[in-house]
mmCIF file of C-alpha atoms and ligand atoms in Angstrom:
data_model
loop_
_atom_site.group_PDB
_atom_site.id
_atom_site.type_symbol
_atom_site.label_atom_id
_atom_site.label_comp_id
_atom_site.label_asym_id
_atom_site.label_seq_id
_atom_site.Cartn_x
_atom_site.Cartn_y
_atom_site.Cartn_z
ATOM 1 C CA MET A 1 0.000 0.000 0.000
ATOM 2 C CA ALA A 2 1.374 3.422 -0.956
ATOM 3 C CA SER A 3 1.031 6.661 1.026
ATOM 4 C CA ARG A 4 -1.123 9.538 -0.261
ATOM 5 C CA ASP A 5 1.795 10.898 -2.293
ATOM 6 C CA GLY A 6 2.282 7.422 -3.790
ATOM 7 C CA LYS A 7 5.505 6.631 -1.887
ATOM 8 C CA ARG A 8 5.652 3.007 -0.798
ATOM 9 C CA LEU A 9 7.980 3.440 2.192
ATOM 10 C CA ALA A 10 6.766 6.753 3.601
ATOM 11 C CA GLY A 11 7.286 6.862 7.383
ATOM 12 C CA LYS A 12 9.480 3.717 7.413
ATOM 13 C CA VAL A 13 13.059 3.398 8.649
ATOM 14 C CA ALA A 14 15.417 0.996 6.858
ATOM 15 C CA LEU A 15 18.818 -0.204 8.052
ATOM 16 C CA ILE A 16 20.947 -1.493 5.176
ATOM 17 C CA THR A 17 24.266 -3.160 5.985
ATOM 18 C CA GLY A 18 26.913 -2.771 3.290
ATOM 19 C CA GLY A 19 24.958 0.207 1.950
ATOM 20 C CA SER A 20 28.045 2.102 0.806
ATOM 21 C CA ARG A 21 28.353 0.554 -2.666
ATOM 22 C CA GLY A 22 27.019 -2.064 -5.065
ATOM 23 C CA ILE A 23 23.650 -3.686 -4.397
ATOM 24 C CA GLY A 24 23.298 -2.265 -0.867
ATOM 25 C CA LYS A 25 23.718 1.317 -2.117
ATOM 26 C CA ALA A 26 21.185 0.744 -4.922
ATOM 27 C CA ILE A 27 18.669 -0.583 -2.371
ATOM 28 C CA ALA A 28 19.283 2.447 -0.116
ATOM 29 C CA LEU A 29 18.721 4.819 -3.069
ATOM 30 C CA ALA A 30 15.543 2.972 -4.095
ATOM 31 C CA TYR A 31 14.161 3.036 -0.551
ATOM 32 C CA ALA A 32 14.950 6.753 -0.161
ATOM 33 C CA ARG A 33 13.184 7.480 -3.478
ATOM 34 C CA GLU A 34 10.120 5.731 -2.050
ATOM 35 C CA GLY A 35 10.115 7.973 1.024
ATOM 36 C CA GLY A 36 11.997 5.653 3.413
ATOM 37 C CA ARG A 37 14.468 7.074 5.942
ATOM 38 C CA VAL A 38 17.620 5.051 5.443
ATOM 39 C CA PHE A 39 20.600 4.238 7.629
ATOM 40 C CA ILE A 40 23.614 2.676 5.908
ATOM 41 C CA CYS A 41 26.665 1.018 7.395
ATOM 42 C CA GLY A 42 29.918 -0.429 6.095
ATOM 43 C CA ARG A 43 33.537 -0.386 7.216
ATOM 44 C CA LYS A 44 34.862 2.515 5.108
ATOM 45 C CA GLU A 45 33.742 5.999 6.160
ATOM 46 C CA ARG A 46 34.650 7.670 2.863
ATOM 47 C CA ASP A 47 32.423 5.310 0.810
ATOM 48 C CA LEU A 48 29.552 5.792 3.271
ATOM 49 C CA ASP A 49 29.869 9.571 3.095
ATOM 50 C CA LEU A 50 29.864 9.468 -0.732
ATOM 51 C CA ALA A 51 26.821 7.162 -0.843
ATOM 52 C CA ALA A 52 24.972 9.356 1.662
ATOM 53 C CA GLY A 53 25.739 12.382 -0.543
ATOM 54 C CA GLN A 54 24.117 10.633 -3.526
ATOM 55 C CA ILE A 55 21.012 9.793 -1.499
ATOM 56 C CA ARG A 56 20.717 13.373 -0.220
ATOM 57 C CA ALA A 57 21.148 14.703 -3.759
ATOM 58 C CA LEU A 58 17.891 12.892 -4.612
ATOM 59 C CA GLY A 59 16.168 14.567 -1.694
ATOM 60 C CA GLY A 60 16.377 11.391 0.392
ATOM 61 C CA GLU A 61 16.805 11.169 4.162
ATOM 62 C CA VAL A 62 19.925 9.263 5.179
ATOM 63 C CA ALA A 63 22.298 8.732 8.086
ATOM 64 C CA TRP A 64 25.351 6.486 8.297
ATOM 65 C CA GLY A 65 27.683 4.832 10.753
ATOM 66 C CA ALA A 66 30.919 2.939 10.148
ATOM 67 C CA ALA A 67 30.594 -0.591 11.547
ATOM 68 C CA ASP A 68 31.960 -4.057 10.936
ATOM 69 C CA VAL A 69 28.915 -6.341 11.226
ATOM 70 C CA SER A 70 31.071 -9.188 12.537
ATOM 71 C CA ARG A 71 32.109 -7.227 15.659
ATOM 72 C CA VAL A 72 29.698 -7.288 18.600
ATOM 73 C CA GLU A 73 30.780 -3.855 19.900
ATOM 74 C CA ASP A 74 30.345 -2.282 16.431
ATOM 75 C CA VAL A 75 26.859 -3.778 16.070
ATOM 76 C CA THR A 76 25.815 -2.551 19.519
ATOM 77 C CA ARG A 77 27.107 0.949 18.726
ATOM 78 C CA LEU A 78 25.432 0.861 15.309
ATOM 79 C CA THR A 79 21.983 -0.115 16.540
ATOM 80 C CA GLU A 80 22.162 2.389 19.408
ATOM 81 C CA ARG A 81 22.964 5.116 16.897
ATOM 82 C CA VAL A 82 20.098 4.100 14.590
ATOM 83 C CA ARG A 83 17.753 4.190 17.597
ATOM 84 C CA ARG A 84 19.048 7.652 18.555
ATOM 85 C CA VAL A 85 18.721 9.050 15.029
ATOM 86 C CA TYR A 86 15.442 7.472 13.863
ATOM 87 C CA GLY A 87 13.919 5.871 16.986
ATOM 88 C CA THR A 88 13.463 2.405 15.465
ATOM 89 C CA VAL A 89 13.917 0.122 12.439
ATOM 90 C CA HIS A 90 11.050 -1.221 10.305
ATOM 91 C CA ILE A 91 13.125 -2.756 7.497
ATOM 92 C CA LEU A 92 16.461 -4.534 7.895
ATOM 93 C CA VAL A 93 18.470 -5.502 4.815
ATOM 94 C CA ASN A 94 21.332 -7.830 5.756
ATOM 95 C CA ASN A 95 23.441 -7.237 2.660
ATOM 96 C CA ALA A 96 27.077 -6.878 3.863
ATOM 97 C CA SER A 97 29.277 -9.728 2.758
ATOM 98 C CA ILE A 98 32.707 -10.642 1.404
ATOM 99 C CA LEU A 99 33.662 -13.150 -1.259
ATOM 100 C CA GLY A 100 36.750 -14.822 0.214
ATOM 101 C CA PRO A 101 39.201 -16.870 -1.835
ATOM 102 C CA ARG A 102 38.000 -18.865 -4.883
ATOM 103 C CA GLU A 103 39.900 -21.970 -3.737
ATOM 104 C CA PRO A 104 38.923 -25.630 -3.460
ATOM 105 C CA ILE A 105 38.288 -26.823 0.101
ATOM 106 C CA VAL A 106 41.499 -28.863 0.094
ATOM 107 C CA ASN A 107 43.498 -25.594 -0.182
ATOM 108 C CA TYR A 108 41.078 -23.225 1.588
ATOM 109 C CA PRO A 109 42.901 -21.271 4.337
ATOM 110 C CA LEU A 110 41.301 -21.583 7.792
ATOM 111 C CA PRO A 111 41.610 -17.826 8.601
ATOM 112 C CA SER A 112 39.686 -16.979 5.384
ATOM 113 C CA TRP A 113 37.052 -19.629 6.173
ATOM 114 C CA GLU A 114 36.526 -18.086 9.612
ATOM 115 C CA GLU A 115 36.485 -14.491 8.332
ATOM 116 C CA VAL A 116 33.913 -15.202 5.594
ATOM 117 C CA LEU A 117 31.579 -17.042 7.979
ATOM 118 C CA ARG A 118 32.009 -14.351 10.645
ATOM 119 C CA ILE A 119 31.051 -11.514 8.277
ATOM 120 C CA ASN A 120 28.499 -13.241 6.011
ATOM 121 C CA LEU A 121 26.634 -15.332 8.598
ATOM 122 C CA THR A 122 27.523 -14.350 12.179
ATOM 123 C CA GLY A 123 27.193 -10.689 11.087
ATOM 124 C CA ILE A 124 23.563 -11.308 10.113
ATOM 125 C CA PHE A 125 22.933 -13.090 13.425
ATOM 126 C CA LEU A 126 24.380 -10.151 15.412
ATOM 127 C CA VAL A 127 22.537 -7.379 13.564
ATOM 128 C CA THR A 128 19.245 -9.309 13.434
ATOM 129 C CA LYS A 129 19.398 -10.064 17.161
ATOM 130 C CA GLU A 130 19.691 -6.357 18.047
ATOM 131 C CA VAL A 131 17.163 -5.117 15.489
ATOM 132 C CA LEU A 132 14.573 -7.761 16.468
ATOM 133 C CA LYS A 133 14.357 -6.139 19.913
ATOM 134 C CA MET A 134 13.034 -2.958 18.269
ATOM 135 C CA MET A 135 10.822 -4.800 15.788
ATOM 136 C CA MET A 136 9.252 -7.040 18.453
ATOM 137 C CA SER A 137 8.345 -4.101 20.659
ATOM 138 C CA GLN A 138 6.542 -2.373 17.761
ATOM 139 C CA ARG A 139 5.134 -5.681 16.409
ATOM 140 C CA GLU A 140 6.239 -4.845 12.889
ATOM 141 C CA GLY A 141 9.243 -5.500 10.692
ATOM 142 C CA SER A 142 10.596 -6.894 7.466
ATOM 143 C CA ILE A 143 14.006 -8.576 7.391
ATOM 144 C CA ILE A 144 15.579 -9.176 3.996
ATOM 145 C CA ASN A 145 18.672 -11.368 3.903
ATOM 146 C CA ILE A 146 20.847 -11.387 0.805
ATOM 147 C CA SER A 147 21.676 -14.881 -0.319
ATOM 148 C CA SER A 148 23.204 -16.204 -3.546
ATOM 149 C CA GLY A 149 22.764 -18.890 -6.191
ATOM 150 C CA VAL A 150 25.561 -20.815 -4.449
ATOM 151 C CA GLY A 151 23.521 -20.632 -1.238
ATOM 152 C CA ARG A 152 21.013 -22.974 -2.898
ATOM 153 C CA ILE A 153 23.224 -25.184 -5.076
ATOM 154 C CA GLY A 154 26.864 -25.597 -4.034
ATOM 155 C CA LYS A 155 29.561 -25.186 -6.665
ATOM 156 C CA ALA A 156 33.291 -25.950 -6.788
ATOM 157 C CA ARG A 157 35.622 -23.225 -5.464
ATOM 158 C CA TRP A 158 32.906 -21.226 -3.673
ATOM 159 C CA GLY A 159 34.033 -22.577 -0.250
ATOM 160 C CA ALA A 160 33.047 -20.550 2.793
ATOM 161 C CA TYR A 161 31.010 -18.078 0.705
ATOM 162 C CA ALA A 162 28.636 -20.849 -0.447
ATOM 163 C CA ALA A 163 28.498 -22.381 3.048
ATOM 164 C CA SER A 164 27.701 -18.953 4.539
ATOM 165 C CA LYS A 165 24.898 -18.353 2.036
ATOM 166 C CA PHE A 166 23.341 -21.798 2.735
ATOM 167 C CA GLY A 167 23.471 -20.629 6.364
ATOM 168 C CA VAL A 168 21.732 -17.381 5.427
ATOM 169 C CA GLU A 169 18.875 -19.303 3.790
ATOM 170 C CA GLY A 170 18.496 -21.504 6.894
ATOM 171 C CA LEU A 171 18.757 -18.626 9.361
ATOM 172 C CA THR A 172 16.066 -16.766 7.396
ATOM 173 C CA GLN A 173 13.648 -19.689 7.834
ATOM 174 C CA VAL A 174 14.428 -20.032 11.564
ATOM 175 C CA VAL A 175 13.865 -16.300 12.205
ATOM 176 C CA ALA A 176 10.713 -16.247 10.050
ATOM 177 C CA GLU A 177 9.086 -18.969 12.203
ATOM 178 C CA GLU A 178 10.247 -17.493 15.500
ATOM 179 C CA VAL A 179 8.869 -13.972 14.988
ATOM 180 C CA LYS A 180 5.770 -14.595 12.892
ATOM 181 C CA GLU A 181 3.453 -13.985 15.836
ATOM 182 C CA TRP A 182 4.956 -10.475 16.270
ATOM 183 C CA GLY A 183 4.026 -9.633 12.675
ATOM 184 C CA ILE A 184 7.682 -9.659 11.621
ATOM 185 C CA ARG A 185 8.708 -11.186 8.315
ATOM 186 C CA ALA A 186 12.048 -12.613 7.128
ATOM 187 C CA ASN A 187 12.817 -13.531 3.542
ATOM 188 C CA ALA A 188 15.947 -14.284 1.504
ATOM 189 C CA VAL A 189 16.834 -12.839 -1.904
ATOM 190 C CA ASN A 190 19.350 -14.124 -4.424
ATOM 191 C CA PRO A 191 20.348 -11.038 -6.467
ATOM 192 C CA GLY A 192 21.762 -13.113 -9.354
ATOM 193 C CA GLY A 193 24.931 -11.970 -11.143
ATOM 194 C CA THR A 194 25.004 -8.171 -10.817
ATOM 195 C CA ARG A 195 27.491 -5.522 -11.997
ATOM 196 C CA THR A 196 29.431 -4.819 -8.770
ATOM 197 C CA SER A 197 33.000 -4.955 -7.474
ATOM 198 C CA MET A 198 32.314 -8.326 -5.799
ATOM 199 C CA ARG A 199 31.122 -9.861 -9.065
ATOM 200 C CA ALA A 200 34.204 -8.489 -10.896
ATOM 201 C CA GLU A 201 36.426 -10.052 -8.217
ATOM 202 C CA ALA A 202 34.651 -13.431 -8.626
ATOM 203 C CA TYR A 203 34.666 -13.349 -12.452
ATOM 204 C CA PRO A 204 37.596 -11.150 -13.600
ATOM 205 C CA GLU A 205 37.269 -12.364 -17.223
ATOM 206 C CA GLU A 206 33.589 -11.443 -17.543
ATOM 207 C CA ASP A 207 32.343 -8.388 -19.468
ATOM 208 C CA PRO A 208 30.419 -6.417 -16.794
ATOM 209 C CA GLY A 209 28.304 -4.893 -19.569
ATOM 210 C CA THR A 210 26.485 -8.229 -19.914
ATOM 211 C CA LEU A 211 25.100 -7.992 -16.351
ATOM 212 C CA PRO A 212 22.186 -6.032 -14.875
ATOM 213 C CA SER A 213 23.191 -3.000 -12.824
ATOM 214 C CA PRO A 214 22.355 -2.955 -9.086
ATOM 215 C CA GLU A 215 19.658 -0.327 -9.846
ATOM 216 C CA GLU A 216 17.864 -2.782 -12.153
ATOM 217 C CA ILE A 217 17.366 -5.438 -9.470
ATOM 218 C CA THR A 218 15.845 -3.336 -6.675
ATOM 219 C CA GLU A 219 12.158 -4.082 -7.346
ATOM 220 C CA VAL A 220 11.985 -7.276 -5.244
ATOM 221 C CA PHE A 221 13.635 -5.408 -2.356
ATOM 222 C CA LEU A 222 10.967 -2.692 -2.582
ATOM 223 C CA TYR A 223 8.234 -5.326 -2.644
ATOM 224 C CA LEU A 224 9.569 -7.137 0.436
ATOM 225 C CA ALA A 225 10.053 -3.871 2.342
ATOM 226 C CA SER A 226 6.573 -2.566 1.600
ATOM 227 C CA ALA A 227 3.071 -3.477 2.729
ATOM 228 C CA ALA A 228 2.521 -5.166 -0.660
ATOM 229 C CA SER A 229 4.288 -8.264 0.735
ATOM 230 C CA HIS A 230 2.194 -8.405 3.924
ATOM 231 C CA GLY A 231 2.095 -12.005 5.246
ATOM 232 C CA ILE A 232 4.951 -13.221 3.003
ATOM 233 C CA THR A 233 7.632 -14.802 5.193
ATOM 234 C CA GLY A 234 10.210 -17.603 5.228
ATOM 235 C CA LYS A 235 10.507 -17.533 1.431
ATOM 236 C CA SER A 236 13.423 -17.335 -1.012
ATOM 237 C CA PHE A 237 13.230 -14.913 -3.944
ATOM 238 C CA ASP A 238 15.287 -14.340 -7.097
ATOM 239 C CA ALA A 239 15.786 -10.661 -7.985
ATOM 240 C CA ARG A 240 16.197 -11.630 -11.659
ATOM 241 C CA ASP A 241 12.498 -12.583 -11.735
ATOM 242 C CA TRP A 242 11.740 -8.928 -10.920
ATOM 243 C CA LEU A 243 14.160 -7.187 -13.319
ATOM 244 C CA ARG A 244 13.289 -3.708 -14.500
ATOM 245 C CA GLN A 245 14.829 -1.049 -16.716
ATOM 246 C CA SER A 246 17.688 1.095 -15.423
ATOM 247 C CA HIS A 247 16.976 4.698 -14.392
HETATM 248 N N1 NAP B 1 27.099 -8.924 -7.178
HETATM 249 C C1 NAP B 1 26.645 -10.135 -7.418
HETATM 250 O O1 NAP B 1 26.680 -10.626 -8.565
HETATM 251 C C2 NAP B 1 26.046 -10.951 -6.281
HETATM 252 C C3 NAP B 1 25.506 -12.211 -6.604
HETATM 253 C C4 NAP B 1 24.926 -12.978 -5.570
HETATM 254 C C5 NAP B 1 24.900 -12.464 -4.279
HETATM 255 N N2 NAP B 1 25.442 -11.240 -4.008
HETATM 256 C C6 NAP B 1 25.334 -10.738 -2.637
HETATM 257 O O2 NAP B 1 24.784 -9.426 -2.693
HETATM 258 C C7 NAP B 1 25.249 -8.648 -1.585
HETATM 259 C C8 NAP B 1 25.893 -7.361 -2.086
HETATM 260 O O3 NAP B 1 26.991 -7.698 -2.923
HETATM 261 P P1 NAP B 1 27.741 -6.633 -3.839
HETATM 262 O O4 NAP B 1 28.070 -7.357 -5.083
HETATM 263 O O5 NAP B 1 27.013 -5.348 -3.857
HETATM 264 O O6 NAP B 1 29.118 -6.487 -2.992
HETATM 265 P P2 NAP B 1 30.157 -5.280 -2.867
HETATM 266 O O7 NAP B 1 30.071 -4.369 -4.030
HETATM 267 O O8 NAP B 1 31.462 -5.916 -2.538
HETATM 268 O O9 NAP B 1 29.620 -4.488 -1.574
HETATM 269 C C9 NAP B 1 29.676 -5.092 -0.313
HETATM 270 C C10 NAP B 1 29.223 -4.105 0.739
HETATM 271 O O10 NAP B 1 29.323 -4.748 2.016
HETATM 272 C C11 NAP B 1 30.144 -3.958 2.883
HETATM 273 N N3 NAP B 1 30.829 -4.857 3.819
HETATM 274 C C12 NAP B 1 31.691 -5.863 3.545
HETATM 275 N N4 NAP B 1 32.112 -6.422 4.694
HETATM 276 C C13 NAP B 1 31.515 -5.755 5.710
HETATM 277 C C14 NAP B 1 31.567 -5.855 7.126
HETATM 278 N N5 NAP B 1 32.339 -6.762 7.743
HETATM 279 N N6 NAP B 1 30.814 -5.015 7.867
HETATM 280 C C15 NAP B 1 30.034 -4.082 7.266
HETATM 281 N N7 NAP B 1 29.958 -3.924 5.930
HETATM 282 C C16 NAP B 1 30.695 -4.755 5.164
HETATM 283 C C17 NAP B 1 31.078 -3.203 1.925
HETATM 284 O O11 NAP B 1 31.617 -2.030 2.511
HETATM 285 P P3 NAP B 1 33.093 -2.023 3.238
HETATM 286 O O12 NAP B 1 34.006 -2.807 2.345
HETATM 287 O O13 NAP B 1 33.439 -0.584 3.364
HETATM 288 O O14 NAP B 1 32.868 -2.674 4.552
HETATM 289 C C18 NAP B 1 30.097 -2.860 0.810
HETATM 290 O O15 NAP B 1 29.311 -1.754 1.176
HETATM 291 C C19 NAP B 1 26.216 -9.562 -0.841
HETATM 292 O O16 NAP B 1 25.522 -10.211 0.220
HETATM 293 C C20 NAP B 1 26.633 -10.581 -1.879
HETATM 294 O O17 NAP B 1 27.074 -11.789 -1.291
HETATM 295 C C21 NAP B 1 26.014 -10.476 -4.979
#
C-alpha cells in the first residue's frame, strides 16, 4: 500500500548493511526514493559519506555509521545510533558480505574460512538479534537477507562463501518462524549476477556490460520492504524474476 503521495515506504526506517556501494547502495537509493528514511553502514567511512551524498542529492533522508557487522561492539554501537537518530527500524536488509578466496576446500585457508563465515553469517545473526528487539516491541518488521545462487546449489571453489549463504537461507527460515506472531517477516533474496565490485572479483574475465546493474534489481527489495508483501515470510526470492529497466 502506498502513502497519499504514492511513496511506498513513507514513514518507514530501513537499516541497510553494506549500503556504501554495489547492491546495498542501490537498495538504499531505491528506498529513499520511495520515502523511506535510510541508515547505511559499512567499514569505510569515505564510501559511506559518498553514498549518503548521492542519497541526499535525490532529496532522500539518510544517516550512516561505520561498523563491521562481525564485531559485537560495532553492532551494539550501530543499533544504538540508529535508535538515537530514527527511533526504530522497520526494514532490515542484511546485505554486507565478502567473497573470500576462490579456492577448493582442500586448499582453503582456515583464517579466510573463519572471516567469511564471521562476516556473512555471524554478522547477520548479530545485527538481526539487536534489530529484532526494536521490531518485536513495535510488532512490525521486514528482514531481507541477501543470499546467492551458491547458497542454494553448491559449486566448486565457492568454499566458505557458499556455506555462509546456505546458512543465510536456513537462518532466514528459523527467524521467520520465530517472529511470525509479532508480525515480523524474514525472507531471503538471491540477487543473481550483478554488476558490482564483488562480481568483478569473482569473475575477472567477464564483461560487466552483460550484467544487470544494481539499480535494475531493486524491485523485489521494494516489494519485500513494503506493505505489498504483507504475510509473506520464510521464502526465497530471485531478484532476476523482478528485473526492470535502469533509471
Ligand atoms: N554482485 C553479485 O553478482 C552478487 C551475486 C549474488 C549475491 N550477491 C550478494 O549481494 C550482496 C551485495 O553484494 P555486492 O556485489 O554489492 O558487494 P560489494 O560491491 O562488494 O559491496 C559489499 C558491501 O558490504 C560492505 N561490507 C563488507 N564487509 C563488511 C563488514 N564486515 N561489515 C560491514 N559492511 C561490510 C562493503 O563495505 P566495506 O568494504 O566498506 O565494509 C560494501 O558496502 C552480498 O551479500 C553478496 O554476497 C552479490
